[in-house]
Structure formats: C-alpha cells, structure tokens
Amino acid sequence: MAQFQVVLREGIVGGFAGPTVNMSKRQVVDIQGDNSGATVMHATLKPESKNDYHTQSGGASIEELSNLLDTLKQQLQDLPTEQPVGSQDIYGQDISLSFFSDDFQWSNGGPEGCSQGESQVQATPEQKEKFKELVNLVKGLGQQYAVTAA
C-alpha cells in the first residue's frame, strides 16, 4: 500500500449550533503513512471543554499495521455510505470513518448545520455492527500507537 490515511471523528452530527454530543467522549484518530511507516495521532476532548484536546502521537511500522489496514479496507468495501453525502448518519454512532489510499476511498459522514435529510441508502443491523467493530479497531490503533503527549 503506497500512501494512505485513516481518520475517525467522533461527534459528527450537528445542528444549527454545531455538534451536540457528550463532549467528554469526542475524539479524533488520524493515521497517515506510506510503505515506510505511519504516524498516529489520537486526540480526545478534555472534560468540561468544548475545544481543548488531550493529544498524543506516535508511529508504527507498515509491518505492524499492514494486516489491520488490509482488514479495514476489505471490510469497508462491503459497507454502504450515505447518499447523498452528508445527508444522514446511517450507522447511528455519531462517528465518521474515512479511508483514503491510492486505489481505494471510503468515507461516511452525517448531517452538518441545517442540511439534515434522509439517506437513500440505509445500513442493515449487521452492517451497523460491522461498522462498530471497525470503529473499535481504529480507536484501538490510536490508543496502542499514539503514546507520546503532543
């Protein structure tokens, strides 16, 4: 796999005043890399804060990530995304997961601002469960490899 990026964002469903979520659980995991390795950033919103994050970073070799990235890519290929883009959080988890590489792109989202609607595509209960497993996989990578305070 040449260049790749995996991004997980918790807290994607917003209204007119922006996302309304349990802010203490809001987090971002960003994994970027290429054949030589990857950088991993994991940020969690500090309790009682709306924009102050506790951020950690680290690195991983491509050997450490290769199987997990292949699994993630393979399983995302079988999952739907909302149509039109940004219309609805079809997985109901208030989480966006994106995977970008030279030969594959997949990203789900949710409504932002006032542009809420209903997706023409809906996830089945089985697909929602698979998405939840992949979210936990990416969160685990963030916790495992992002170990140094940034």
mmCIF file of N, CA and C in Angstrom, residues 5-79:
data_model
loop_
_atom_site.group_PDB
_atom_site.id
_atom_site.type_symbol
_atom_site.label_atom_id
_atom_site.label_comp_id
_atom_site.label_asym_id
_atom_site.label_seq_id
_atom_site.Cartn_x
_atom_site.Cartn_y
_atom_site.Cartn_z
ATOM 1 N N GLN A 5 -4.394 7.149 4.420
ATOM 2 C CA GLN A 5 -4.839 7.910 5.577
ATOM 3 C C GLN A 5 -6.140 7.305 6.069
ATOM 4 N N VAL A 6 -6.224 7.123 7.378
ATOM 5 C CA VAL A 6 -7.440 6.664 8.034
ATOM 6 C C VAL A 6 -7.785 7.715 9.081
ATOM 7 N N VAL A 7 -9.016 8.202 9.057
ATOM 8 C CA VAL A 7 -9.437 9.231 10.006
ATOM 9 C C VAL A 7 -10.756 8.806 10.637
ATOM 10 N N LEU A 8 -10.800 8.862 11.967
ATOM 11 C CA LEU A 8 -12.023 8.619 12.717
ATOM 12 C C LEU A 8 -12.351 9.907 13.458
ATOM 13 N N ARG A 9 -13.593 10.361 13.350
ATOM 14 C CA ARG A 9 -14.043 11.547 14.080
ATOM 15 C C ARG A 9 -15.315 11.187 14.835
ATOM 16 N N GLU A 10 -15.284 11.415 16.128
ATOM 17 C CA GLU A 10 -16.476 11.197 16.942
ATOM 18 C C GLU A 10 -17.103 12.551 17.230
ATOM 19 N N GLY A 11 -18.403 12.667 17.013
ATOM 20 C CA GLY A 11 -19.108 13.924 17.222
ATOM 21 C C GLY A 11 -19.404 14.610 15.909
ATOM 22 N N ILE A 12 -20.009 13.892 14.966
ATOM 23 C CA ILE A 12 -20.217 14.443 13.622
ATOM 24 C C ILE A 12 -21.612 14.999 13.403
ATOM 25 N N VAL A 13 -22.572 14.591 14.216
ATOM 26 C CA VAL A 13 -23.944 15.005 13.981
ATOM 27 C C VAL A 13 -24.163 16.342 14.654
ATOM 28 N N GLY A 14 -24.474 17.343 13.848
ATOM 29 C CA GLY A 14 -24.659 18.684 14.393
ATOM 30 C C GLY A 14 -25.996 19.254 14.027
ATOM 31 N N GLY A 15 -26.247 20.356 14.610
ATOM 32 C CA GLY A 15 -27.442 21.121 14.287
ATOM 33 C C GLY A 15 -27.001 22.520 13.937
ATOM 34 N N PHE A 16 -27.887 23.469 14.106
ATOM 35 C CA PHE A 16 -27.582 24.850 13.761
ATOM 36 C C PHE A 16 -26.402 25.380 14.578
ATOM 37 N N ALA A 17 -26.297 24.932 15.836
ATOM 38 C CA ALA A 17 -25.239 25.416 16.722
ATOM 39 C C ALA A 17 -24.034 24.490 16.755
ATOM 40 N N GLY A 18 -23.923 23.580 15.806
ATOM 41 C CA GLY A 18 -22.783 22.671 15.788
ATOM 42 C C GLY A 18 -23.104 21.375 16.489
ATOM 43 N N PRO A 19 -22.137 20.480 16.549
ATOM 44 C CA PRO A 19 -22.367 19.166 17.143
ATOM 45 C C PRO A 19 -22.832 19.252 18.585
ATOM 46 N N THR A 20 -23.815 18.444 18.917
ATOM 47 C CA THR A 20 -24.314 18.388 20.282
ATOM 48 C C THR A 20 -24.135 16.959 20.760
ATOM 49 N N VAL A 21 -22.991 16.699 21.363
ATOM 50 C CA VAL A 21 -22.680 15.349 21.815
ATOM 51 C C VAL A 21 -22.153 15.411 23.234
ATOM 52 N N ASN A 22 -22.013 14.269 23.849
ATOM 53 C CA ASN A 22 -21.337 14.183 25.129
ATOM 54 C C ASN A 22 -19.877 14.512 24.866
ATOM 55 N N MET A 23 -19.506 15.748 25.132
ATOM 56 C CA MET A 23 -18.208 16.244 24.705
ATOM 57 C C MET A 23 -17.039 15.455 25.295
ATOM 58 N N SER A 24 -17.208 14.846 26.458
ATOM 59 C CA SER A 24 -16.083 14.123 27.051
ATOM 60 C C SER A 24 -15.706 12.885 26.239
ATOM 61 N N LYS A 25 -16.568 12.439 25.345
ATOM 62 C CA LYS A 25 -16.261 11.263 24.536
ATOM 63 C C LYS A 25 -15.814 11.627 23.130
ATOM 64 N N ARG A 26 -15.807 12.896 22.798
ATOM 65 C CA ARG A 26 -15.460 13.310 21.445
ATOM 66 C C ARG A 26 -13.974 13.091 21.206
ATOM 67 N N GLN A 27 -13.643 12.481 20.083
ATOM 68 C CA GLN A 27 -12.243 12.177 19.808
ATOM 69 C C GLN A 27 -11.960 12.107 18.319
ATOM 70 N N VAL A 28 -10.662 12.170 18.007
ATOM 71 C CA VAL A 28 -10.190 12.062 16.631
ATOM 72 C C VAL A 28 -9.003 11.111 16.626
ATOM 73 N N VAL A 29 -8.985 10.178 15.675
ATOM 74 C CA VAL A 29 -7.825 9.328 15.422
ATOM 75 C C VAL A 29 -7.437 9.563 13.965
ATOM 76 N N ASP A 30 -6.172 9.902 13.726
ATOM 77 C CA ASP A 30 -5.685 10.176 12.366
ATOM 78 C C ASP A 30 -4.414 9.357 12.149
ATOM 79 N N ILE A 31 -4.460 8.443 11.191
ATOM 80 C CA ILE A 31 -3.320 7.580 10.864
ATOM 81 C C ILE A 31 -2.922 7.885 9.425
ATOM 82 N N GLN A 32 -1.684 8.342 9.230
ATOM 83 C CA GLN A 32 -1.201 8.678 7.888
ATOM 84 C C GLN A 32 0.121 7.984 7.658
ATOM 85 N N GLY A 33 0.293 7.444 6.461
ATOM 86 C CA GLY A 33 1.555 6.773 6.209
ATOM 87 C C GLY A 33 1.749 6.358 4.774
ATOM 88 N N ASP A 34 2.827 5.595 4.599
ATOM 89 C CA ASP A 34 3.174 5.033 3.300
ATOM 90 C C ASP A 34 3.934 3.737 3.554
ATOM 91 N N ASN A 35 4.649 3.245 2.562
ATOM 92 C CA ASN A 35 5.350 1.966 2.707
ATOM 93 C C ASN A 35 6.449 1.984 3.760
ATOM 94 N N SER A 36 6.866 3.171 4.201
ATOM 95 C CA SER A 36 7.940 3.249 5.192
ATOM 96 C C SER A 36 7.424 3.296 6.627
ATOM 97 N N GLY A 37 6.123 3.485 6.824
ATOM 98 C CA GLY A 37 5.573 3.534 8.169
ATOM 99 C C GLY A 37 4.449 4.539 8.267
ATOM 100 N N ALA A 38 4.001 4.802 9.496
ATOM 101 C CA ALA A 38 2.855 5.684 9.688
ATOM 102 C C ALA A 38 3.001 6.508 10.950
ATOM 103 N N THR A 39 2.375 7.679 10.940
ATOM 104 C CA THR A 39 2.219 8.476 12.151
ATOM 105 C C THR A 39 0.780 8.292 12.625
ATOM 106 N N VAL A 40 0.620 8.241 13.935
ATOM 107 C CA VAL A 40 -0.689 8.027 14.529
ATOM 108 C C VAL A 40 -0.944 9.146 15.525
ATOM 109 N N MET A 41 -2.062 9.845 15.377
ATOM 110 C CA MET A 41 -2.451 10.904 16.293
ATOM 111 C C MET A 41 -3.800 10.527 16.896
ATOM 112 N N HIS A 42 -3.910 10.680 18.212
ATOM 113 C CA HIS A 42 -5.153 10.386 18.918
ATOM 114 C C HIS A 42 -5.447 11.575 19.823
ATOM 115 N N ALA A 43 -6.556 12.252 19.578
ATOM 116 C CA ALA A 43 -6.937 13.417 20.375
ATOM 117 C C ALA A 43 -8.299 13.169 21.003
ATOM 118 N N THR A 44 -8.411 13.469 22.297
ATOM 119 C CA THR A 44 -9.687 13.365 22.994
ATOM 120 C C THR A 44 -9.986 14.711 23.633
ATOM 121 N N LEU A 45 -11.234 15.109 23.575
ATOM 122 C CA LEU A 45 -11.654 16.375 24.149
ATOM 123 C C LEU A 45 -11.592 16.273 25.665
ATOM 124 N N LYS A 46 -10.944 17.264 26.291
ATOM 125 C CA LYS A 46 -10.830 17.256 27.750
ATOM 126 C C LYS A 46 -12.206 17.471 28.373
ATOM 127 N N PRO A 47 -12.446 16.842 29.538
ATOM 128 C CA PRO A 47 -13.734 17.024 30.220
ATOM 129 C C PRO A 47 -14.007 18.508 30.470
ATOM 130 N N GLU A 48 -15.249 18.889 30.395
ATOM 131 C CA GLU A 48 -15.695 20.264 30.631
ATOM 132 C C GLU A 48 -15.143 21.256 29.621
ATOM 133 N N SER A 49 -14.686 20.781 28.477
ATOM 134 C CA SER A 49 -14.124 21.667 27.461
ATOM 135 C C SER A 49 -14.872 21.482 26.149
ATOM 136 N N LYS A 50 -14.889 22.552 25.357
ATOM 137 C CA LYS A 50 -15.508 22.457 24.040
ATOM 138 C C LYS A 50 -14.476 22.432 22.925
ATOM 139 N N ASN A 51 -13.226 22.790 23.237
ATOM 140 C CA ASN A 51 -12.221 22.820 22.171
ATOM 141 C C ASN A 51 -10.795 22.591 22.655
ATOM 142 N N ASP A 52 -10.610 22.070 23.861
ATOM 143 C CA ASP A 52 -9.274 21.798 24.389
ATOM 144 C C ASP A 52 -9.060 20.281 24.397
ATOM 145 N N TYR A 53 -8.137 19.835 23.557
ATOM 146 C CA TYR A 53 -7.915 18.400 23.378
ATOM 147 C C TYR A 53 -6.657 17.916 24.086
ATOM 148 N N HIS A 54 -6.726 16.697 24.575
ATOM 149 C CA HIS A 54 -5.550 15.976 25.048
ATOM 150 C C HIS A 54 -5.076 15.171 23.841
ATOM 151 N N THR A 55 -3.896 15.516 23.326
ATOM 152 C CA THR A 55 -3.421 14.915 22.082
ATOM 153 C C THR A 55 -2.168 14.096 22.321
ATOM 154 N N GLN A 56 -2.147 12.902 21.768
ATOM 155 C CA GLN A 56 -0.977 12.039 21.821
ATOM 156 C C GLN A 56 -0.637 11.613 20.401
ATOM 157 N N SER A 57 0.643 11.350 20.171
ATOM 158 C CA SER A 57 1.053 10.905 18.840
ATOM 159 C C SER A 57 2.095 9.812 18.969
ATOM 160 N N GLY A 58 2.343 9.166 17.868
ATOM 161 C CA GLY A 58 3.328 8.099 17.843
ATOM 162 C C GLY A 58 3.507 7.599 16.428
ATOM 163 N N GLY A 59 4.216 6.516 16.313
ATOM 164 C CA GLY A 59 4.481 5.947 15.000
ATOM 165 C C GLY A 59 4.322 4.445 15.021
ATOM 166 N N ALA A 60 4.202 3.892 13.829
ATOM 167 C CA ALA A 60 4.089 2.444 13.681
ATOM 168 C C ALA A 60 4.715 2.051 12.356
ATOM 169 N N SER A 61 5.296 0.873 12.328
ATOM 170 C CA SER A 61 5.868 0.380 11.073
ATOM 171 C C SER A 61 4.745 -0.152 10.194
ATOM 172 N N ILE A 62 4.996 -0.204 8.911
ATOM 173 C CA ILE A 62 3.985 -0.735 7.992
ATOM 174 C C ILE A 62 3.743 -2.216 8.277
ATOM 175 N N GLU A 63 4.756 -2.905 8.789
ATOM 176 C CA GLU A 63 4.587 -4.314 9.151
ATOM 177 C C GLU A 63 3.573 -4.459 10.283
ATOM 178 N N GLU A 64 3.606 -3.514 11.242
ATOM 179 C CA GLU A 64 2.670 -3.569 12.362
ATOM 180 C C GLU A 64 1.236 -3.289 11.918
ATOM 181 N N LEU A 65 1.077 -2.451 10.908
ATOM 182 C CA LEU A 65 -0.249 -2.009 10.501
ATOM 183 C C LEU A 65 -0.820 -2.727 9.287
ATOM 184 N N SER A 66 0.008 -3.374 8.507
ATOM 185 C CA SER A 66 -0.399 -3.901 7.210
ATOM 186 C C SER A 66 -1.639 -4.790 7.273
ATOM 187 N N ASN A 67 -1.645 -5.786 8.138
ATOM 188 C CA ASN A 67 -2.788 -6.699 8.223
ATOM 189 C C ASN A 67 -4.052 -5.977 8.671
ATOM 190 N N LEU A 68 -3.902 -5.060 9.642
ATOM 191 C CA LEU A 68 -5.063 -4.324 10.129
ATOM 192 C C LEU A 68 -5.629 -3.405 9.054
ATOM 193 N N LEU A 69 -4.746 -2.744 8.309
ATOM 194 C CA LEU A 69 -5.200 -1.871 7.228
ATOM 195 C C LEU A 69 -5.876 -2.671 6.116
ATOM 196 N N ASP A 70 -5.327 -3.831 5.791
ATOM 197 C CA ASP A 70 -5.948 -4.688 4.775
ATOM 198 C C ASP A 70 -7.341 -5.134 5.215
ATOM 199 N N THR A 71 -7.472 -5.505 6.487
ATOM 200 C CA THR A 71 -8.770 -5.907 7.029
ATOM 201 C C THR A 71 -9.756 -4.754 6.968
ATOM 202 N N LEU A 72 -9.308 -3.585 7.394
ATOM 203 C CA LEU A 72 -10.161 -2.403 7.381
ATOM 204 C C LEU A 72 -10.642 -2.093 5.966
ATOM 205 N N LYS A 73 -9.719 -2.081 5.030
ATOM 206 C CA LYS A 73 -10.054 -1.787 3.633
ATOM 207 C C LYS A 73 -11.038 -2.821 3.076
ATOM 208 N N GLN A 74 -10.750 -4.081 3.304
ATOM 209 C CA GLN A 74 -11.582 -5.169 2.788
ATOM 210 C C GLN A 74 -13.012 -5.085 3.329
ATOM 211 N N GLN A 75 -13.138 -4.806 4.621
ATOM 212 C CA GLN A 75 -14.470 -4.787 5.219
ATOM 213 C C GLN A 75 -15.236 -3.508 4.898
ATOM 214 N N LEU A 76 -14.530 -2.385 4.755
ATOM 215 C CA LEU A 76 -15.213 -1.149 4.373
ATOM 216 C C LEU A 76 -15.804 -1.255 2.968
ATOM 217 N N GLN A 77 -15.152 -2.012 2.089
ATOM 218 C CA GLN A 77 -15.649 -2.166 0.720
ATOM 219 C C GLN A 77 -17.066 -2.731 0.687
ATOM 220 N N ASP A 78 -17.432 -3.475 1.712
ATOM 221 C CA ASP A 78 -18.753 -4.098 1.760
ATOM 222 C C ASP A 78 -19.797 -3.250 2.481
ATOM 223 N N LEU A 79 -19.393 -2.090 3.000
ATOM 224 C CA LEU A 79 -20.326 -1.251 3.751
ATOM 225 C C LEU A 79 -20.791 -0.061 2.915
#
